[in-house]
CSV table of C-alpha atoms in Angstrom, one decimal:
chain,number,residue,atom,x,y,z
A,1,UNK,CA,0.0,0.0,0.0
A,2,UNK,CA,1.2,3.1,-1.0
A,3,UNK,CA,1.8,6.0,1.2
A,4,UNK,CA,3.1,9.7,0.2
A,5,UNK,CA,3.7,12.5,2.2
A,6,UNK,CA,1.3,15.3,1.6
A,7,UNK,CA,2.6,18.8,1.7
A,8,UNK,CA,-1.0,20.0,2.1
A,9,UNK,CA,-1.8,18.0,5.0
A,10,UNK,CA,1.6,17.6,6.5
A,11,UNK,CA,1.7,13.8,6.7
A,12,UNK,CA,1.8,10.8,5.1
A,13,UNK,CA,-1.5,9.2,3.5
A,14,UNK,CA,-2.3,6.3,2.0
A,15,UNK,CA,-2.4,6.9,-1.8
A,16,UNK,CA,-6.2,6.7,-3.7
A,17,UNK,CA,-6.5,7.7,-6.9
A,18,UNK,CA,-9.4,9.5,-8.3
A,19,UNK,CA,-9.9,6.9,-10.8
A,20,UNK,CA,-9.1,3.2,-10.0
A,21,UNK,CA,-5.8,2.0,-11.3
A,22,UNK,CA,-5.1,5.6,-12.9
A,23,UNK,CA,-3.2,8.3,-11.9
A,24,UNK,CA,-3.3,12.2,-12.7
A,25,UNK,CA,0.3,13.7,-12.2
A,26,UNK,CA,1.5,17.1,-12.9
A,27,UNK,CA,5.2,18.5,-12.3
A,28,UNK,CA,6.3,22.3,-12.7
A,29,UNK,CA,8.9,21.6,-15.7
A,30,UNK,CA,11.9,24.0,-16.9
A,31,UNK,CA,11.5,27.8,-18.1
A,32,UNK,CA,13.7,27.2,-21.3
A,33,UNK,CA,15.8,30.4,-21.4
A,34,UNK,CA,19.5,28.0,-20.5
A,35,UNK,CA,20.7,24.7,-19.5
A,36,UNK,CA,19.3,23.6,-16.6
A,37,UNK,CA,21.1,23.4,-13.4
A,38,UNK,CA,21.9,20.2,-11.2
A,39,UNK,CA,19.8,21.8,-8.6
A,40,UNK,CA,16.6,21.4,-10.9
A,41,UNK,CA,18.3,18.0,-12.1
A,42,UNK,CA,17.0,16.8,-8.7
A,43,UNK,CA,13.8,17.8,-9.3
A,44,UNK,CA,13.4,16.0,-12.4
A,45,UNK,CA,15.0,13.2,-11.7
A,46,UNK,CA,12.9,12.6,-8.1
A,47,UNK,CA,9.5,12.7,-10.2
A,48,UNK,CA,10.8,10.7,-13.0
A,49,UNK,CA,11.4,7.9,-10.3
A,50,UNK,CA,7.9,8.8,-9.0
A,51,UNK,CA,6.8,8.4,-12.5
A,52,UNK,CA,8.6,4.9,-12.8
A,53,UNK,CA,7.5,3.4,-9.5
A,54,UNK,CA,3.8,4.3,-10.1
A,55,UNK,CA,3.8,2.3,-13.3
A,56,UNK,CA,5.6,-0.6,-11.8
A,57,UNK,CA,3.0,-0.7,-9.0
A,58,UNK,CA,0.3,-1.3,-12.1
A,59,UNK,CA,-1.0,2.2,-12.4
A,60,UNK,CA,-1.8,4.2,-15.8
A,61,UNK,CA,0.1,7.2,-15.4
A,62,UNK,CA,-0.9,10.8,-17.6
A,63,UNK,CA,2.3,12.6,-16.5
A,64,UNK,CA,2.3,16.0,-17.6
A,65,UNK,CA,5.2,18.0,-17.0
A,66,UNK,CA,5.3,21.6,-18.6
A,67,UNK,CA,7.5,24.1,-20.1
A,68,UNK,CA,7.6,27.4,-19.8
A,69,UNK,CA,8.4,29.3,-23.0
A,70,UNK,CA,7.4,33.1,-22.6
A,71,UNK,CA,8.9,34.5,-19.3
A,72,UNK,CA,10.7,37.5,-18.3
A,73,UNK,CA,14.0,35.4,-18.2
A,74,UNK,CA,13.6,34.0,-21.6
A,75,UNK,CA,12.8,37.6,-23.1
A,76,UNK,CA,15.6,39.0,-21.1
A,77,UNK,CA,18.6,36.1,-22.8
A,78,UNK,CA,16.7,36.8,-26.3
A,79,UNK,CA,17.3,40.3,-26.4
A,80,UNK,CA,21.0,39.5,-24.8
A,81,UNK,CA,21.3,37.3,-27.9
A,82,UNK,CA,19.9,39.1,-30.1
A,83,UNK,CA,18.0,36.2,-31.2
A,84,UNK,CA,14.0,35.6,-31.8
A,85,UNK,CA,12.5,33.9,-29.0
A,86,UNK,CA,11.5,31.0,-30.3
A,87,UNK,CA,14.8,30.2,-31.7
A,88,UNK,CA,15.9,30.4,-28.2
A,89,UNK,CA,13.2,28.3,-26.6
A,90,UNK,CA,13.3,25.5,-29.5
A,91,UNK,CA,17.1,25.6,-28.8
A,92,UNK,CA,16.6,25.1,-25.5
A,93,UNK,CA,14.0,22.5,-25.3
A,94,UNK,CA,16.3,20.2,-27.4
A,95,UNK,CA,19.3,20.8,-25.0
A,96,UNK,CA,16.5,20.0,-22.2
A,97,UNK,CA,15.8,16.7,-23.7
A,98,UNK,CA,19.5,15.9,-24.6
A,99,UNK,CA,20.2,16.1,-21.2
A,100,UNK,CA,17.3,14.4,-19.3
A,101,UNK,CA,17.7,11.3,-21.9
A,102,UNK,CA,21.6,11.4,-20.5
A,103,UNK,CA,20.1,11.1,-17.4
A,104,UNK,CA,18.1,8.2,-17.9
A,105,UNK,CA,14.8,9.9,-18.1
A,106,UNK,CA,11.7,9.0,-19.5
A,107,UNK,CA,9.8,11.5,-21.7
A,108,UNK,CA,6.6,12.7,-19.9
A,109,UNK,CA,3.1,11.5,-21.1
A,110,UNK,CA,2.7,15.1,-22.2
A,111,UNK,CA,4.9,18.4,-22.6
A,112,UNK,CA,2.6,21.2,-23.2
A,113,UNK,CA,3.8,24.3,-23.6
A,114,UNK,CA,2.8,27.8,-22.3
A,115,UNK,CA,2.4,29.5,-25.5
A,116,UNK,CA,0.2,26.8,-27.1
A,117,UNK,CA,-2.4,27.3,-23.9
A,118,UNK,CA,-2.9,31.0,-24.0
A,119,UNK,CA,-7.2,30.6,-25.0
A,120,UNK,CA,-7.2,28.7,-21.8
A,121,UNK,CA,-5.5,30.7,-19.6
A,122,UNK,CA,-7.8,33.8,-21.1
A,123,UNK,CA,-10.9,31.6,-20.5
A,124,UNK,CA,-9.8,30.8,-16.8
A,125,UNK,CA,-9.3,34.5,-16.0
A,126,UNK,CA,-12.3,35.3,-17.5
A,127,UNK,CA,-14.0,32.8,-15.2
A,128,UNK,CA,-12.2,34.2,-11.7
A,129,UNK,CA,-12.9,38.0,-13.4
A,130,UNK,CA,-16.6,37.1,-13.5
A,131,UNK,CA,-16.3,35.7,-10.0
A,132,UNK,CA,-15.4,38.7,-8.8
A,133,UNK,CA,-12.2,36.6,-8.0
A,134,UNK,CA,-10.1,38.7,-10.3
A,135,UNK,CA,-10.1,42.3,-11.7
A,136,UNK,CA,-8.8,44.5,-14.8
A,137,UNK,CA,-6.8,47.2,-13.5
A,138,UNK,CA,-6.3,50.7,-15.2
A,139,UNK,CA,-2.8,50.2,-16.4
A,140,UNK,CA,-4.3,46.7,-18.5
A,141,UNK,CA,-2.8,44.2,-16.0
A,142,UNK,CA,-5.4,41.8,-14.6
A,143,UNK,CA,-4.8,40.8,-11.2
A,144,UNK,CA,-6.3,37.7,-8.8
A,145,UNK,CA,-7.7,39.6,-5.4
A,146,UNK,CA,-5.9,37.1,-2.8
A,147,UNK,CA,-8.1,38.2,-0.2
A,148,UNK,CA,-11.5,37.0,-2.3
A,149,UNK,CA,-10.2,33.5,-1.9
A,150,UNK,CA,-10.8,32.3,1.7
A,151,UNK,CA,-8.1,29.2,1.7
A,152,UNK,CA,-5.0,31.1,0.4
A,153,UNK,CA,-2.0,30.4,2.4
A,154,UNK,CA,-3.2,26.7,3.1
A,155,UNK,CA,-0.3,24.7,1.1
A,156,UNK,CA,2.7,27.1,2.5
A,157,UNK,CA,1.1,27.6,5.8
A,158,UNK,CA,0.9,31.3,5.5
A,159,UNK,CA,-1.6,33.3,6.7
A,160,UNK,CA,-2.7,36.8,4.6
A,161,UNK,CA,-2.3,38.8,7.6
A,162,UNK,CA,1.3,37.7,8.4
A,163,UNK,CA,2.1,38.0,4.8
A,164,UNK,CA,0.5,41.7,4.9
A,165,UNK,CA,2.3,42.4,8.1
A,166,UNK,CA,5.8,41.4,6.2
A,167,UNK,CA,5.0,42.6,2.7
A,168,UNK,CA,8.0,44.3,1.1
A,169,UNK,CA,6.5,44.4,-2.2
A,170,UNK,CA,7.1,47.5,-4.1
A,171,UNK,CA,3.8,50.0,-4.0
A,172,UNK,CA,1.9,49.3,-7.2
A,173,UNK,CA,-1.0,51.5,-7.3
A,174,UNK,CA,-2.9,49.3,-9.7
A,175,UNK,CA,-3.5,46.7,-7.1
A,176,UNK,CA,-6.2,46.8,-4.4
A,177,UNK,CA,-4.3,44.8,-2.4
A,178,UNK,CA,-0.2,44.6,-2.3
A,179,UNK,CA,-0.6,40.8,-2.2
A,180,UNK,CA,-2.6,40.6,-5.1
A,181,UNK,CA,-0.6,38.9,-7.8
A,182,UNK,CA,-0.9,39.3,-12.1
A,183,UNK,CA,-2.8,37.0,-14.3
A,184,UNK,CA,-2.5,38.7,-17.3
A,185,UNK,CA,0.5,41.4,-18.1
A,186,UNK,CA,-0.3,44.7,-20.5
A,187,UNK,CA,2.0,44.3,-23.6
A,188,UNK,CA,5.4,46.2,-23.4
A,189,UNK,CA,7.4,47.2,-26.6
A,190,UNK,CA,9.5,44.5,-28.1
A,191,UNK,CA,7.9,41.8,-26.1
A,192,UNK,CA,5.5,39.1,-27.3
A,193,UNK,CA,1.9,39.7,-26.8
A,194,UNK,CA,-1.3,38.1,-27.7
A,195,UNK,CA,-4.4,39.6,-28.3
A,196,UNK,CA,-7.6,39.6,-25.5
A,197,UNK,CA,-10.4,41.2,-24.2
A,198,UNK,CA,-8.4,42.9,-21.7
A,199,UNK,CA,-6.0,44.4,-24.4
A,200,UNK,CA,-2.6,42.9,-25.6
A,201,UNK,CA,-0.7,41.1,-23.3
A,202,UNK,CA,0.8,37.9,-21.6
A,203,UNK,CA,0.2,35.4,-19.0
A,204,UNK,CA,1.5,35.5,-15.8
A,205,UNK,CA,3.6,32.9,-14.0
A,206,UNK,CA,0.9,31.2,-11.9
A,207,UNK,CA,-1.9,30.9,-14.4
A,208,UNK,CA,0.2,29.0,-17.0
A,209,UNK,CA,0.4,25.9,-14.8
A,210,UNK,CA,-3.4,26.1,-13.7
A,211,UNK,CA,-4.8,26.6,-17.1
A,212,UNK,CA,-2.3,23.6,-18.5
A,213,UNK,CA,-3.3,21.5,-15.6
A,214,UNK,CA,-7.1,22.1,-16.6
A,215,UNK,CA,-6.6,21.1,-20.4
A,216,UNK,CA,-4.6,17.8,-19.8
A,217,UNK,CA,-6.2,16.8,-16.3
A,218,UNK,CA,-9.5,18.4,-15.8
A,219,UNK,CA,-10.7,19.9,-12.5
A,220,UNK,CA,-8.6,18.0,-9.8
A,221,UNK,CA,-5.3,16.0,-9.8
A,222,UNK,CA,-4.2,13.3,-8.1
A,223,UNK,CA,-0.3,14.3,-7.6
A,224,UNK,CA,1.0,17.6,-8.2
A,225,UNK,CA,4.9,18.3,-7.6
A,226,UNK,CA,7.9,20.3,-8.0
A,227,UNK,CA,10.8,21.6,-6.1
A,228,UNK,CA,10.7,23.0,-2.3
A,229,UNK,CA,10.7,26.6,-3.4
A,230,UNK,CA,7.7,26.4,-5.6
A,231,UNK,CA,5.1,25.8,-2.7
A,232,UNK,CA,5.0,29.9,-2.2
A,233,UNK,CA,4.0,31.7,-4.1
A,234,UNK,CA,3.7,29.7,-7.3
A,235,UNK,CA,1.9,26.7,-5.9
A,236,UNK,CA,-0.2,28.4,-3.5
A,237,UNK,CA,-1.6,30.7,-6.4
A,238,UNK,CA,-2.1,27.7,-8.7
A,239,UNK,CA,-4.5,26.4,-5.9
A,240,UNK,CA,-6.0,29.8,-5.5
A,241,UNK,CA,-6.7,30.1,-9.0
A,242,UNK,CA,-8.2,26.5,-10.3
A,243,UNK,CA,-9.9,26.4,-7.2
A,244,UNK,CA,-11.6,29.6,-7.5
A,245,UNK,CA,-12.4,28.8,-11.2
A,246,UNK,CA,-13.5,25.5,-10.9
A,247,UNK,CA,-14.9,25.4,-7.1
A,248,UNK,CA,-13.5,21.8,-6.7
A,249,UNK,CA,-10.5,20.6,-4.9
A,250,UNK,CA,-7.3,21.1,-7.2
A,251,UNK,CA,-4.8,18.6,-5.8
A,252,UNK,CA,-5.2,15.5,-3.7
A,253,UNK,CA,-1.7,14.8,-3.2
A,254,UNK,CA,1.0,17.6,-3.1
A,255,UNK,CA,4.8,16.4,-3.3
A,256,UNK,CA,8.2,18.7,-3.3
A,257,UNK,CA,11.5,17.8,-3.6
A,258,UNK,CA,13.9,19.2,-1.2
A,259,UNK,CA,17.2,21.3,-2.6
A,260,UNK,CA,20.2,20.6,-3.8
A,261,UNK,CA,23.3,22.2,-1.8
A,262,UNK,CA,26.9,22.9,-3.2
A,263,UNK,CA,29.8,21.8,-0.7
A,264,UNK,CA,26.8,22.7,2.3
A,265,UNK,CA,26.0,26.2,0.7
A,266,UNK,CA,22.8,27.0,-1.3
A,267,UNK,CA,23.4,27.6,-4.8
A,268,UNK,CA,23.6,30.9,-5.7
A,269,UNK,CA,25.0,32.9,-9.0
A,270,UNK,CA,26.3,35.4,-6.2
A,271,UNK,CA,28.5,32.4,-4.9
A,272,UNK,CA,29.4,31.4,-8.1
A,273,UNK,CA,28.4,27.8,-7.4
A,274,UNK,CA,25.2,27.1,-9.8
A,275,UNK,CA,26.6,24.4,-12.1
A,276,UNK,CA,24.7,23.2,-15.3
A,277,UNK,CA,23.7,19.5,-15.3
A,278,UNK,CA,25.3,19.4,-19.0
A,279,UNK,CA,28.9,20.7,-17.3
A,280,UNK,CA,28.8,17.9,-14.7
A,281,UNK,CA,27.9,15.5,-17.2
A,282,UNK,CA,30.6,16.3,-19.4
A,283,UNK,CA,33.3,16.0,-16.6
A,284,UNK,CA,32.7,12.3,-16.2
A,285,UNK,CA,32.9,9.2,-18.2
A,286,UNK,CA,30.3,9.4,-21.1
A,287,UNK,CA,29.0,5.4,-20.5
A,288,UNK,CA,28.8,5.9,-16.6
A,289,UNK,CA,28.2,9.5,-15.8
A,290,UNK,CA,24.3,9.8,-16.9
A,291,UNK,CA,23.4,7.2,-14.6
A,292,UNK,CA,25.6,8.0,-11.5
A,293,UNK,CA,24.3,11.5,-11.5
A,294,UNK,CA,20.8,9.9,-11.3
A,295,UNK,CA,22.4,7.5,-8.4
A,296,UNK,CA,23.4,10.3,-6.6
A,297,UNK,CA,20.5,12.2,-7.1
A,298,UNK,CA,18.3,9.0,-5.6
A,299,UNK,CA,20.9,8.4,-2.6
A,300,UNK,CA,19.1,10.8,-0.6
A,301,UNK,CA,15.1,11.0,0.2
A,302,UNK,CA,13.5,13.2,-2.0
A,303,UNK,CA,12.1,15.2,0.8
A,304,UNK,CA,15.7,15.6,2.7
A,305,UNK,CA,18.2,18.1,1.1
A,306,UNK,CA,21.5,16.5,-0.3
A,307,UNK,CA,24.9,17.9,-0.5
A,308,UNK,CA,26.8,17.7,-3.9
A,309,UNK,CA,30.5,17.9,-4.1
A,310,UNK,CA,32.5,16.3,-6.7
A,311,UNK,CA,34.0,13.7,-4.3
A,312,UNK,CA,30.2,12.7,-3.4
A,313,UNK,CA,29.5,12.4,-6.9
A,314,UNK,CA,32.4,10.3,-7.4
A,315,UNK,CA,31.6,8.1,-4.2
A,316,UNK,CA,28.2,7.6,-5.7
A,317,UNK,CA,29.6,6.7,-9.1
A,318,UNK,CA,32.0,3.7,-7.7
A,319,UNK,CA,28.9,2.3,-5.8
A,320,UNK,CA,27.2,2.5,-8.9
A,321,UNK,CA,30.0,0.4,-10.4
A,322,UNK,CA,30.0,-1.9,-7.5
A,323,UNK,CA,26.4,-3.3,-8.5
A,324,UNK,CA,27.4,-3.5,-12.1
A,325,UNK,CA,30.7,-5.4,-11.0
A,326,UNK,CA,28.4,-8.1,-9.5
A,327,UNK,CA,26.1,-8.5,-12.5
A,328,UNK,CA,29.2,-8.2,-14.9
A,329,UNK,CA,30.9,-11.3,-12.7
A,330,UNK,CA,27.4,-13.1,-12.9
A,331,UNK,CA,25.4,-13.0,-15.6
A,332,UNK,CA,22.0,-12.5,-14.6
A,333,UNK,CA,19.2,-14.3,-16.0
A,334,UNK,CA,15.7,-12.5,-16.7
A,335,UNK,CA,13.5,-12.7,-14.5
A,336,UNK,CA,9.7,-11.2,-13.4
A,337,UNK,CA,9.9,-9.8,-10.2
A,338,UNK,CA,8.1,-12.3,-7.2
A,339,UNK,CA,7.3,-9.3,-4.7
A,340,UNK,CA,7.2,-12.0,-2.1
A,341,UNK,CA,10.6,-12.8,-2.5
A,342,UNK,CA,12.2,-11.4,0.8
A,343,UNK,CA,14.6,-8.3,-1.2
A,344,UNK,CA,11.9,-7.8,-3.3
A,345,UNK,CA,9.7,-7.3,-0.8
A,346,UNK,CA,11.7,-5.0,1.2
A,347,UNK,CA,12.4,-3.5,-1.8
A,348,UNK,CA,8.4,-2.5,-2.4
A,349,UNK,CA,8.0,-1.7,1.1
A,350,UNK,CA,10.4,0.9,0.9
A,351,UNK,CA,9.3,2.2,-1.8
A,352,UNK,CA,5.5,2.4,-1.1
A,353,UNK,CA,6.8,4.2,2.1
A,354,UNK,CA,6.7,7.5,0.5
A,355,UNK,CA,9.4,6.6,-2.3
A,356,UNK,CA,12.2,5.5,0.7
A,357,UNK,CA,15.1,5.5,-2.2
A,358,UNK,CA,17.7,5.2,0.3
A,359,UNK,CA,16.1,2.3,2.1
A,360,UNK,CA,15.6,0.5,-1.5
A,361,UNK,CA,19.3,0.9,-3.0
A,362,UNK,CA,20.2,-0.7,0.6
A,363,UNK,CA,18.3,-3.8,-0.6
A,364,UNK,CA,20.2,-3.6,-4.0
A,365,UNK,CA,23.6,-3.4,-2.0
A,366,UNK,CA,22.4,-6.3,0.4
A,367,UNK,CA,21.7,-8.4,-3.1
A,368,UNK,CA,25.3,-7.3,-4.5
A,369,UNK,CA,26.9,-9.0,-1.6
A,370,UNK,CA,24.7,-12.0,-1.7
A,371,UNK,CA,25.7,-12.4,-5.5
A,372,UNK,CA,29.7,-11.6,-5.1
A,373,UNK,CA,29.0,-14.7,-2.3
A,374,UNK,CA,26.8,-17.2,-4.0
A,375,UNK,CA,27.4,-16.2,-7.8
A,376,UNK,CA,23.5,-16.6,-8.2
A,377,UNK,CA,22.2,-15.9,-11.6
A,378,UNK,CA,18.9,-15.7,-10.5
A,379,UNK,CA,19.8,-12.9,-7.5
A,380,UNK,CA,21.7,-11.4,-10.4
A,381,UNK,CA,18.4,-11.1,-12.4
A,382,UNK,CA,16.6,-9.9,-9.5
A,383,UNK,CA,19.0,-7.1,-8.7
A,384,UNK,CA,18.9,-6.3,-12.5
A,385,UNK,CA,15.0,-6.0,-12.5
A,386,UNK,CA,14.7,-4.1,-9.2
A,387,UNK,CA,17.0,-1.8,-10.1
A,388,UNK,CA,15.3,-1.6,-13.5
A,389,UNK,CA,12.1,0.1,-11.8
A,390,UNK,CA,14.2,3.0,-10.6
A,391,UNK,CA,16.2,3.6,-13.8
A,392,UNK,CA,19.4,2.0,-12.9
A,393,UNK,CA,21.4,-1.6,-14.3
A,394,UNK,CA,20.0,-1.6,-17.8
A,395,UNK,CA,23.3,-1.1,-19.4
A,396,UNK,CA,25.7,-3.7,-20.3
A,397,UNK,CA,27.6,-4.6,-17.3
A,398,UNK,CA,31.0,-5.2,-18.8
A,399,UNK,CA,30.9,-1.7,-20.8
A,400,UNK,CA,29.4,0.0,-17.8
A,401,UNK,CA,32.1,-0.9,-15.6
A,402,UNK,CA,35.1,-0.7,-18.2
A,403,UNK,CA,33.5,3.0,-19.2
A,404,UNK,CA,33.7,4.3,-22.7
A,405,UNK,CA,36.0,7.6,-22.4
A,406,UNK,CA,37.9,6.6,-25.4
A,407,UNK,CA,35.5,4.2,-26.9
A,408,UNK,CA,36.3,0.6,-28.5
A,409,UNK,CA,40.1,1.6,-29.9
A,410,UNK,CA,41.3,2.2,-26.5
A,411,UNK,CA,39.7,-0.8,-24.4
A,412,UNK,CA,41.2,-3.0,-27.2
A,413,UNK,CA,44.8,-1.4,-26.7
A,414,UNK,CA,43.7,-2.2,-22.9
A,415,UNK,CA,43.0,-5.6,-23.5
A,416,UNK,CA,46.4,-6.5,-25.9
A,417,UNK,CA,48.4,-4.6,-22.7
A,418,UNK,CA,46.6,-7.1,-20.3
A,419,UNK,CA,47.5,-10.2,-22.8
A,420,UNK,CA,50.8,-8.9,-22.6
A,421,UNK,CA,51.2,-8.8,-18.8
A,422,UNK,CA,49.4,-12.3,-18.5
A,423,UNK,CA,52.3,-13.7,-21.1
A,424,UNK,CA,54.9,-11.6,-19.1
A,425,UNK,CA,53.9,-13.4,-15.7
A,426,UNK,CA,53.8,-17.0,-17.4
A,427,UNK,CA,57.4,-16.4,-18.5
A,428,UNK,CA,58.0,-15.2,-15.2
A,429,UNK,CA,59.5,-12.0,-16.5
A,430,UNK,CA,57.9,-10.3,-13.5
A,431,UNK,CA,59.9,-7.0,-13.9
A,432,UNK,CA,57.9,-6.6,-17.4
A,433,UNK,CA,54.5,-7.6,-15.8
A,434,UNK,CA,54.8,-4.8,-13.5
A,435,UNK,CA,55.9,-2.5,-15.9
A,436,UNK,CA,52.9,-3.4,-18.1
A,437,UNK,CA,50.8,-3.2,-15.1
A,438,UNK,CA,52.0,0.6,-13.9
A,439,UNK,CA,51.1,1.4,-17.8
A,440,UNK,CA,47.8,0.1,-17.4
A,441,UNK,CA,47.4,2.3,-14.1
A,442,UNK,CA,48.6,5.2,-15.6
A,443,UNK,CA,45.6,5.2,-18.1
A,444,UNK,CA,43.4,5.2,-15.1
A,445,UNK,CA,42.6,1.8,-15.4
A,446,UNK,CA,42.2,-0.6,-12.4
A,447,UNK,CA,43.2,-4.6,-12.7
A,448,UNK,CA,41.0,-7.3,-11.1
A,449,UNK,CA,42.7,-11.0,-11.1
A,450,UNK,CA,40.2,-13.7,-10.3
A,451,UNK,CA,39.7,-17.3,-10.9
A,452,UNK,CA,38.4,-16.4,-14.4
A,453,UNK,CA,41.1,-14.4,-15.5
A,454,UNK,CA,41.7,-10.8,-15.5
A,455,UNK,CA,38.7,-7.9,-16.2
A,456,UNK,CA,39.3,-4.4,-15.8
A,457,UNK,CA,37.4,-1.0,-14.7
A,458,UNK,CA,37.9,2.7,-15.0
A,459,UNK,CA,39.4,4.1,-11.5
C-alpha cells in the first residue's frame, strides 16, 4: 500500500487515486532560457522516479510536465543574444531533452508549452473576473484578488495577515491589495503579446500551470509536484486560481522535492556555485556519467536536502559500479519480479513508504553482497530487475564497468596490454609484468585478477 507525504496536510497518507488504476500527475517543468542546473536535475529525476514506481505498481500514469516558453528571463536572454524568442526556446528544449535523456529519464506523457495554451489561460481569467475573484486594472494588467479566496496560504502555512504585515513588495497603485498577483500582463514594447478583451498582453507565471493542468487533467489532479521553493508563491497561486475558477479541490496530494546544496551552501549565482547539469555530465565518463548522476540524486530521500561535491558524486559512481560489477561477474537470468521474495518485498515496502529510495537502494547492495558470495544468476537477475524500476542497471555490465571515455579503440589497447602482462607473468618476467601493470594503471585502469582471468574497470 503506497503512502505519500502530502505537503498540504503535512503527513503521510495512503494513496488512493481519483480513478481506480489511473494517476493524473502534473509536475512544474523548466523555463527554457538556458541549460538546466544540477538543482533542477534533482527535481526532474525525483519525479521521473515517482513516475516509474507508479507504473511498476501497476498504475496507468498520465504524467504531464510543462515547459514555460514565455517569461521575463526568456525575453531578457533572447534580447541579450539578439535572437528571436522562438529560436532560443526551441534550442533550449532540444538541449533539455538531450540532458534528460543522458540522465536516463523517461519522457513525460505530455509536455505542454505555455504559449500553446493562451486561450485556456484567458478563459480561466475570464471565469475568475466574472466570479469577482480577479479584476482588470487601469494599467492594462489583470490581477487575482487574494482576499477573495479564503483558502489562500493553506499549502505554505502562511496567513494573509502575516504576509501583509511582512509585505516588502514595491507599491503598485494599480493593485487593490499589495498581495494580489498578476494573471495577465499588459503588453510592453519589444515583448511578445497576444490579443485579449483586456488588451494585448501575456500571461502571468501562475496562470500557466493552472490552465495546462485543467487542459490535460480536468479540475482535480491526483499528484502535483515540484521543487520545495515552488510552494509559495507559485503553487499557492495555482490553488487559488484553479479552485477559485472550478469550485472544486485542485490537488489530492502535493509533493515537493528538497533542495540540492553545493558544498553545504545553497546554490547562488552570487556565490558562483551554480553548475549546469551538462557541465557536470561532461566531466564524467560518457558511459557511466548519466546514470552516476541519477544514482547520486536518488541516494538521498527526496524530502531531504542533499549535498553536492565532486567527491560525493564520485563516491556515488563507485557505488553504482560495484552493483554493475556484481552483474558482470555473475551474468543474470531474466526474471519477473516475485514481490513475495524477501529482497523484493523489502524493496517494495521501502518504495511504498513515501518513495524511500535510500532504503530501497540498501536492498540492492544487500543483493550485491549475496551475489558476490553465491554467484547466483537468479539473484543477479533480481538485482537487475529491481534496479530497472528506478532506471538503473540496464546497461551492459562489462561495458559500464569499463566505461567508454576513449571508445572501442582504447579498450582494445587495454586488452592487448593485459594479454602482454599475462604472457610476461607466465614467462616469469615479473619486471615486465610490473611495467605493463604500471602502464595500465597510468591510464586510470584498475585490474582485477580472478579465477576466470583478469578483468578491468576505470578508476
